[in-house]
Short mmCIF file of C-alpha atoms in Angstrom, two decimals:
data_model
loop_
_atom_site.label_atom_id
_atom_site.label_comp_id
_atom_site.label_asym_id
_atom_site.label_seq_id
_atom_site.Cartn_x
_atom_site.Cartn_y
_atom_site.Cartn_z
CA UNK A 1 -76.95 54.56 -13.67
CA UNK A 2 -75.49 53.95 -10.27
CA UNK A 3 -77.12 55.14 -6.76
CA UNK A 4 -75.32 55.94 -3.90
CA UNK A 5 -75.94 55.65 -0.31
CA UNK A 6 -73.60 56.36 2.73
CA UNK A 7 -73.17 55.37 6.14
CA UNK A 8 -71.28 55.05 8.73
CA UNK A 9 -70.85 59.16 9.87
CA UNK A 10 -71.25 60.05 13.54
CA UNK A 11 -69.66 61.74 16.68
CA UNK A 12 -65.79 60.74 17.49
CA UNK A 13 -63.58 62.55 19.55
CA UNK A 14 -60.28 64.48 18.33
CA UNK A 15 -57.50 61.86 17.18
CA UNK A 16 -60.45 58.94 16.92
CA UNK A 17 -61.34 57.17 13.81
CA UNK A 18 -64.30 56.69 11.57
CA UNK A 19 -65.09 54.28 8.55
CA UNK A 20 -67.69 55.73 6.27
CA UNK A 21 -69.45 53.59 3.39
CA UNK A 22 -70.79 53.85 0.41
CA UNK A 23 -73.09 50.95 -1.28
CA UNK A 24 -73.50 51.02 -4.94
CA UNK A 25 -76.57 49.77 -6.57
CA UNK A 26 -76.29 48.39 -10.61
CA UNK A 27 -73.85 45.74 -11.68
CA UNK A 28 -71.50 48.11 -13.70
CA UNK A 29 -69.61 49.00 -10.12
CA UNK A 30 -66.43 48.34 -11.41
CA UNK A 31 -66.46 50.71 -14.61
CA UNK A 32 -67.01 53.37 -12.05
CA UNK A 33 -64.36 55.98 -10.55
CA UNK A 34 -65.75 56.68 -7.42
CA UNK A 35 -64.52 59.68 -5.12
CA UNK A 36 -65.41 61.13 -1.48
CA UNK A 37 -66.20 64.64 -0.70
CA UNK A 38 -67.03 66.71 2.10
CA UNK A 39 -68.48 70.08 3.03
CA UNK A 40 -68.23 71.54 6.23
CA UNK A 41 -71.02 74.45 7.29
CA UNK A 42 -71.00 77.73 5.32
CA UNK A 43 -67.96 76.26 2.73
CA UNK A 44 -67.96 74.82 -0.60
CA UNK A 45 -67.36 71.40 -1.13
CA UNK A 46 -64.20 69.99 -0.87
CA UNK A 47 -62.20 67.24 -2.76
CA UNK A 48 -61.02 64.67 -0.03
CA UNK A 49 -60.02 60.90 -1.91
CA UNK A 50 -60.34 59.43 -4.97
CA UNK A 51 -59.90 55.43 -6.29
CA UNK A 52 -59.94 53.94 -9.82
CA UNK A 53 -62.63 51.50 -10.83
CA UNK A 54 -59.88 48.45 -10.01
CA UNK A 55 -58.91 50.25 -7.52
CA UNK A 56 -55.39 50.01 -8.14
CA UNK A 57 -54.93 54.13 -8.13
CA UNK A 58 -55.55 56.50 -5.59
CA UNK A 59 -55.65 60.14 -5.32
CA UNK A 60 -56.09 61.95 -2.15
CA UNK A 61 -55.69 65.86 -1.37
CA UNK A 62 -52.84 66.60 0.35
CA UNK A 63 -53.82 67.59 3.60
CA UNK A 64 -55.82 64.04 4.07
CA UNK A 65 -53.12 62.14 2.99
CA UNK A 66 -51.41 59.42 5.44
CA UNK A 67 -55.18 59.94 7.10
CA UNK A 68 -57.00 58.74 5.69
CA UNK A 69 -57.46 55.87 2.98
CA UNK A 70 -59.63 55.15 0.42
CA UNK A 71 -60.72 51.34 -0.62
CA UNK A 72 -62.64 49.23 -2.62
CA UNK A 73 -64.69 46.20 -2.81
CA UNK A 74 -66.27 45.57 -6.06
CA UNK A 75 -67.51 42.21 -5.12
CA UNK A 76 -70.23 43.95 -2.88
CA UNK A 77 -70.43 47.20 -4.79
CA UNK A 78 -68.73 49.22 -1.88
CA UNK A 79 -66.31 51.95 -1.63
CA UNK A 80 -64.63 53.32 2.08
CA UNK A 81 -63.10 55.93 3.59
CA UNK A 82 -61.43 54.93 6.68
CA UNK A 83 -60.80 58.02 8.63
CA UNK A 84 -58.13 58.37 11.34
CA UNK A 85 -56.23 60.60 13.75
CA UNK A 86 -59.48 62.90 13.01
CA UNK A 87 -59.42 66.68 14.08
CA UNK A 88 -62.17 68.88 14.97
CA UNK A 89 -61.89 71.17 11.21
CA UNK A 90 -62.70 67.68 9.56
CA UNK A 91 -66.18 68.29 10.88
CA UNK A 92 -68.75 67.58 7.38
CA UNK A 93 -70.73 66.35 5.83
CA UNK A 94 -68.71 63.53 3.80
CA UNK A 95 -70.20 62.68 -0.03
CA UNK A 96 -69.50 59.56 -1.95
CA UNK A 97 -69.67 60.30 -5.22
CA UNK A 98 -68.91 58.12 -9.06
CA UNK A 99 -68.37 58.76 -12.47
CA UNK A 100 -67.62 56.79 -15.60
CA UNK A 101 -64.45 57.48 -17.91
CA UNK A 102 -61.26 58.64 -17.08
CA UNK A 103 -59.46 58.64 -14.06
CA UNK A 104 -58.24 61.76 -14.77
CA UNK A 105 -59.22 64.68 -13.61
CA UNK A 106 -58.96 63.57 -10.48
CA UNK A 107 -61.52 66.01 -8.55
CA UNK A 108 -64.50 66.63 -10.89
CA UNK A 109 -66.61 65.17 -13.72
CA UNK A 110 -68.86 63.56 -10.91
CA UNK A 111 -72.22 62.99 -11.83
CA UNK A 112 -73.41 60.40 -8.84
CA UNK A 113 -73.61 61.66 -5.54
CA UNK A 114 -75.05 60.35 -2.72
CA UNK A 115 -77.06 61.81 0.13
CA UNK A 116 -74.18 62.55 2.28
CA UNK A 117 -73.26 61.43 6.02
CA UNK A 118 -72.19 63.71 8.76
CA UNK A 119 -68.99 63.32 10.40
CA UNK A 120 -68.36 65.55 13.50
CA UNK A 121 -65.37 65.68 15.05
CA UNK A 122 -65.18 66.85 18.88
CA UNK A 123 -62.30 69.08 20.65
#
C-alpha cells in the first residue's frame, strides 16, 4: 500500500502559478501510476493528469494541457503538478492518487488517495 499527502495549495490570483506536491510512503513508489484529480464545490471529481511509474508517459485532460505539468521524482517518492496561468475555474480541492497495474485507462482504477489540498484562484 501507499499513503499520499498533498501540499502546496493556497490562494492565488488569476494568471498566477502554484506547484502542488504529493509525498508517498512505501518503497515501491516507482511501481505506481500517479494521477491528479480535482473536485470543485458542488461538482463531480474530475481527472487532471497522470504519469506512469517511470515518468516516461503522461496524459492530461485537454483543457489543462499546456497550462499544467505533471512530474515525479522516484528517488524522493514525490509527484508534482505545476499549474500556470491559473483561472478562477481551476478553484477546487486537488487530490493525488495512485494505482498499480496498467497505465491505461488513464483516468480510472486509482485505489489510493490523499486527503486533498485546496486551490483557490481569485479573479
